[in-house]
Coordinates of C-alpha atoms and ligand atoms in Angstrom, one line a residue:
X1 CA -53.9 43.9 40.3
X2 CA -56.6 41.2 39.3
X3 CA -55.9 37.8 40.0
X4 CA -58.8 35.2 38.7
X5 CA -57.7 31.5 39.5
X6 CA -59.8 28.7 38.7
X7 CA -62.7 30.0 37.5
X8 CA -65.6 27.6 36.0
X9 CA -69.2 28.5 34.7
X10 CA -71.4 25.8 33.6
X11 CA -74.9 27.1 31.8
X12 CA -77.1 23.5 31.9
X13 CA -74.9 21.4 30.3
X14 CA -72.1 23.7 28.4
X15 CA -69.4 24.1 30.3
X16 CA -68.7 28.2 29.3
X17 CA -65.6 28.4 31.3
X18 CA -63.7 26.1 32.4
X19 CA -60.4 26.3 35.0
X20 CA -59.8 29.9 33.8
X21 CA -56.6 31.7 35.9
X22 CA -54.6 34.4 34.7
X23 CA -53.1 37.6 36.6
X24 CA -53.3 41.2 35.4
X25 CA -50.6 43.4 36.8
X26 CA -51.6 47.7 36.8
X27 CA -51.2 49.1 33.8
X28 CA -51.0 45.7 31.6
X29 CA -53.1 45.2 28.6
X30 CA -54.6 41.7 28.8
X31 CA -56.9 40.9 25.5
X32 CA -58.8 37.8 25.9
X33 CA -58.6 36.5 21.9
X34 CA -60.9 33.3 20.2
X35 CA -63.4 32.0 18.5
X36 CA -67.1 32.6 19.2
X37 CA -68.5 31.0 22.2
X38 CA -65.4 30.1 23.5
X39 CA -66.0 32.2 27.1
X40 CA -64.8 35.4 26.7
X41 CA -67.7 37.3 27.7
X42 CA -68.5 34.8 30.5
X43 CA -65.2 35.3 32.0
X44 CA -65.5 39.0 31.6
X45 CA -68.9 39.3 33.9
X46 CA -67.2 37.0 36.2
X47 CA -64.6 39.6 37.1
X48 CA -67.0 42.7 37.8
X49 CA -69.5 40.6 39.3
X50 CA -72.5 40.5 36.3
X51 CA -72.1 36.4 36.8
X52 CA -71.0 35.1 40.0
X53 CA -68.6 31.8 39.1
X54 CA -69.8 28.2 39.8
X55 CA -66.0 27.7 40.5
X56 CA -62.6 29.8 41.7
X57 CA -62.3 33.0 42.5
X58 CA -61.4 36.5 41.4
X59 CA -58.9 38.9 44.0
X60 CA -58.7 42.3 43.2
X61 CA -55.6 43.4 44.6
X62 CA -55.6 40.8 47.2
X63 CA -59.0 40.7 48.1
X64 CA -61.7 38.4 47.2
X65 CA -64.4 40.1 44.7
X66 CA -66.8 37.9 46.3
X67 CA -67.0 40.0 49.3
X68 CA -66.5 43.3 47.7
X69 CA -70.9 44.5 47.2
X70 CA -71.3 44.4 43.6
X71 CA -72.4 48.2 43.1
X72 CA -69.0 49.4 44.7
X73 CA -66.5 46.9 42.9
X74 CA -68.4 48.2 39.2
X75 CA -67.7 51.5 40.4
X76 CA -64.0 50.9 40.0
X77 CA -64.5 49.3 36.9
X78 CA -65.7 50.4 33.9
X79 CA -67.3 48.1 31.8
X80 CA -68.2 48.5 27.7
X81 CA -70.5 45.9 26.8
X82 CA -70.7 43.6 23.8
X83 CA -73.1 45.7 21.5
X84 CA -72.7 48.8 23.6
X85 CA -75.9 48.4 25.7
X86 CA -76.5 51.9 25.9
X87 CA -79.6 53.2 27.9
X88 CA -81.9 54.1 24.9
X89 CA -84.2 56.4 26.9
X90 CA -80.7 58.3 28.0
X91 CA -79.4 60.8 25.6
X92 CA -75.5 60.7 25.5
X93 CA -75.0 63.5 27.8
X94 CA -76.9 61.1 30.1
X95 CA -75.8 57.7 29.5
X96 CA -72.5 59.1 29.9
X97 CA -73.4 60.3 33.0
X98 CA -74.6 57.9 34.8
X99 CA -71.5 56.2 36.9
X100 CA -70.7 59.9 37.9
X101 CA -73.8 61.0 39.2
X102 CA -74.6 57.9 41.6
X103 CA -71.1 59.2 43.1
X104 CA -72.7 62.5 43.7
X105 CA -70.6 64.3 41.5
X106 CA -71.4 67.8 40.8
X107 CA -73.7 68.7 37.9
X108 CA -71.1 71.1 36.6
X109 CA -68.7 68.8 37.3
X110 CA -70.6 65.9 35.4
X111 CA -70.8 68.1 32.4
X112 CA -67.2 69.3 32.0
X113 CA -66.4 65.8 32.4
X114 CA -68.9 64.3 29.8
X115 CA -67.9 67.5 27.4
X116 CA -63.8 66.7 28.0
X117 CA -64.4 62.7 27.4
X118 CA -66.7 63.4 24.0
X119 CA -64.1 65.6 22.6
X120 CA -60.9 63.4 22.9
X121 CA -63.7 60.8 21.6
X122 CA -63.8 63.1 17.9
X123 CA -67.9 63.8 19.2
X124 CA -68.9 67.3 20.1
X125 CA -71.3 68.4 23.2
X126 CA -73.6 70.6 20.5
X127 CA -74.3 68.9 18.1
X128 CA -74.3 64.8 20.1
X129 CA -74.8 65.5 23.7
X130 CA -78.4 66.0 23.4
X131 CA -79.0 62.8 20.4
X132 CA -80.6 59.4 22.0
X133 CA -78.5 56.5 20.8
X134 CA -81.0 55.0 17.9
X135 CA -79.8 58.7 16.0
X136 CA -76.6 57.8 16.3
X137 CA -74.4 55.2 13.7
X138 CA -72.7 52.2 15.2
X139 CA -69.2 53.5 16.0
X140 CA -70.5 56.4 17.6
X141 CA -72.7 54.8 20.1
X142 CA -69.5 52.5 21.0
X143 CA -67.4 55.6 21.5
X144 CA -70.8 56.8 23.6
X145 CA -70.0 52.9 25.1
X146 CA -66.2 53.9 25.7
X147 CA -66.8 57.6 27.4
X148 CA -69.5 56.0 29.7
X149 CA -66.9 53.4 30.7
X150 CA -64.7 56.2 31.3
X151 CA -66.6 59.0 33.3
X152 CA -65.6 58.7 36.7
X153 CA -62.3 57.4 36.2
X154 CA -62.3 54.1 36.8
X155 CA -59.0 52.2 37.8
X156 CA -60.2 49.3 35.6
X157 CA -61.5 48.7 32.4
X158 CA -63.4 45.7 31.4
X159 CA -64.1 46.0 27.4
X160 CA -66.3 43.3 25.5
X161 CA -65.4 43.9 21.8
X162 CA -65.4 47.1 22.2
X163 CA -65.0 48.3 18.0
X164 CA -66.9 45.3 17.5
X165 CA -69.5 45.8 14.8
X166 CA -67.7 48.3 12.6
X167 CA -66.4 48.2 9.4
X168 CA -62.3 47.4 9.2
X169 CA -61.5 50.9 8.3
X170 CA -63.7 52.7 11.2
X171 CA -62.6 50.1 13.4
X172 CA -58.8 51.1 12.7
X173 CA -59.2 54.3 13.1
X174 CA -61.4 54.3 16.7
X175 CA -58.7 51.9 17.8
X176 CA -56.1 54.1 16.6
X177 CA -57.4 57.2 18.4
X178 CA -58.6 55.2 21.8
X179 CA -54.9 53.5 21.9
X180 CA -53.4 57.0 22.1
X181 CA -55.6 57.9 25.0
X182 CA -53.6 59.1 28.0
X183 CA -56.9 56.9 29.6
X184 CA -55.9 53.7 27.9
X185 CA -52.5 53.8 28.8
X186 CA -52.9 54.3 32.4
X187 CA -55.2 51.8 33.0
X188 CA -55.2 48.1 33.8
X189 CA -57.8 46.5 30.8
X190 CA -59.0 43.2 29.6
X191 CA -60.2 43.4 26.6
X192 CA -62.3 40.8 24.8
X193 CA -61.9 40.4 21.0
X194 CA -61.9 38.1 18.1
X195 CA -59.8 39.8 15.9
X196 CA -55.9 38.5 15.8
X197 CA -54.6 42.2 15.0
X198 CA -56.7 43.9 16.9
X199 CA -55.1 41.7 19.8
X200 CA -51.7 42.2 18.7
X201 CA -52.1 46.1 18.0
X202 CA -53.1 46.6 21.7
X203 CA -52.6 43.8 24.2
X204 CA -49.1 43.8 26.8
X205 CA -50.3 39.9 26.7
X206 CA -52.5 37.9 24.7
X207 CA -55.3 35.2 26.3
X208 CA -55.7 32.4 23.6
X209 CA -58.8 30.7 24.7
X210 CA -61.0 27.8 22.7
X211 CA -64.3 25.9 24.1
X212 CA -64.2 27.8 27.9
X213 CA -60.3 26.9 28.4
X214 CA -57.0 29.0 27.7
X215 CA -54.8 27.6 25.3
X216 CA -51.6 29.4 25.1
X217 CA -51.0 33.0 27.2
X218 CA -48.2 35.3 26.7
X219 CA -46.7 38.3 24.6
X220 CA -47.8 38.7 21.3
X221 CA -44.0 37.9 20.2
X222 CA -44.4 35.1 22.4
X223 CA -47.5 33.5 20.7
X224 CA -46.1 34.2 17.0
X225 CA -42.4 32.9 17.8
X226 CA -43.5 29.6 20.0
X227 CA -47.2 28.9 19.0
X228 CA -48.1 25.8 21.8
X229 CA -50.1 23.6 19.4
X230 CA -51.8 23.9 15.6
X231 CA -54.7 25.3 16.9
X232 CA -53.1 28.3 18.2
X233 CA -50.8 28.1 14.8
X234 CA -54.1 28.0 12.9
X235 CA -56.2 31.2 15.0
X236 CA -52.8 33.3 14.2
X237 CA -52.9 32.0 10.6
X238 CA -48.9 31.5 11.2
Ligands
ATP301 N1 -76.9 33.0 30.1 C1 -76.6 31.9 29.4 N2 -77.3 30.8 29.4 C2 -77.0 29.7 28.7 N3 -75.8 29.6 28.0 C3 -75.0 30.7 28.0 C4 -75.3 31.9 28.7 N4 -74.3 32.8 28.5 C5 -73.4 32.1 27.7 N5 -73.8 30.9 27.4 C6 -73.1 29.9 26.7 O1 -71.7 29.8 27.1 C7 -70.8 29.7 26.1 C8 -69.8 30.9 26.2 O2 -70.5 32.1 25.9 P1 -69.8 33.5 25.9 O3 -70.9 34.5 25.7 O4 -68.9 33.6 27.0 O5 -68.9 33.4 24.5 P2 -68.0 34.5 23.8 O6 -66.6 33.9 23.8 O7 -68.1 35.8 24.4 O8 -68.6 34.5 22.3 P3 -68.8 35.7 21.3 O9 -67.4 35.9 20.6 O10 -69.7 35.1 20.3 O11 -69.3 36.9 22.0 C9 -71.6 29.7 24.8 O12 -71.8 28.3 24.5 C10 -72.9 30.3 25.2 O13 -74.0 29.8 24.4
MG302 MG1 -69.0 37.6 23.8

């Protein structure tokens, strides 16, 4: 369980995030949803530890992230970046690799894993394993981004617009095939996105946030049937 109360992030003068607190029970879907610049990413790196917060904290299942050494809380969660940030000198067998072997796993091990996770992901060991990510389009590098995340198993899954950047119809269909994941249902995720249906298609609960604050959280029913305000009435287009 992640519990993040009170969080606040101030870059100069912007207040990024401001008295952020939510709670993700195991197994629940939370999608952080708005508009761009609003904090979602912010609030994201607060959780694994990328940012530290100026305010509040983050628990993860009960205990304080801040005194959890930032190397072993990422190794419980994966995290897809915002524009995939895969390591360009890494070919995918590699970047994929990389959470498992700084566990010591074996290299036959790290393979079979790599090979099993590419697969379910529609790409093949033959002809992609060996391909550095500039060969590769978009949506494959983020479902390079999603195996990577994935490797070692993680508990956790932090995703930062993770079909971002692909066309609608690509972007359907990788969300299709990820949502059917035995990986994705098991797992507690928040999800950052900007896209309303994307939200809706995936989240247990839906985090409506606007300039660093949360608006209105709840169920997607929830957020359709008793919008809070006309902002939230105007980002659902209801
Ligand atoms: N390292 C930084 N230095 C200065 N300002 C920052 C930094 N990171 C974020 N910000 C500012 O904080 C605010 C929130 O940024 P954040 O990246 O969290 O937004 P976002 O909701 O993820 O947006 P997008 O949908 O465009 O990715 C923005 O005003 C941004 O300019
Ligand atoms: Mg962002």
């Amino acid at each position: 369980m992640i519990e993040v109360r009170n969080l606040g992030k101030t870059f100069g003068n912007v207040h990024a995030v401001q008295q952020i607190s939510f709670t993700v029970a195991e197994g629940e879907n939370l999608i952080l949803l708005g508009t761009s610049g609003c904090g979602k990413t912010t609030t994201l790196k607060m959780i694994n530890r990328l940012l530290d917060p100026d305010e509040g904290t983050v628990l993860l299942n009960g205990t304080d992230t801040a005194t959890i050494p930032p190397a072993r809380l990422r190794r419980g969660m994966g995290y897809v970046l915002q524009h995939t940030g895969l390591f360009p000198h890494y070919t995918v067998a590699e970047n994929i690799a990389v959470v498992p072997r700084l566990q010591h796993w074996k290299k036959e091990d790290v393979r079979a894993r790599a090979a099993a996770l590419m697969q379910k992901l529609g790409l093949t060991w033959q002809e992609h394993a060996h391909m550095y990510p500039h060969q590769l389009s978009g949506g494959q590098q983020q479902r390079v981004g999603l195996a990577r995340a994935l490797a070692a198993d993680p508990p956790v899954l932090l995703m930062d617009e993770p079909f971002g950047a692909l066309d609608p119809i690509t972007r359907n269909r990788i969300r299709q095939e990820f949502s059917e994941l035995e990986e994705f249902r098991k797992k507690t995720i928040i999800m950052v996105t900007h896209d309303v249906q994307e939200a809706f298609a995936l989240a247990t609960r839906v985090c409506l946030m606007d300039k660093g604050r949360i608006v209105q959280m709840g169920t997607p029913e929830e957020l359709q049937q008793r919008p809070a305000n006309e902002f939230v009435r105007a980002f659902l287009k209801l």
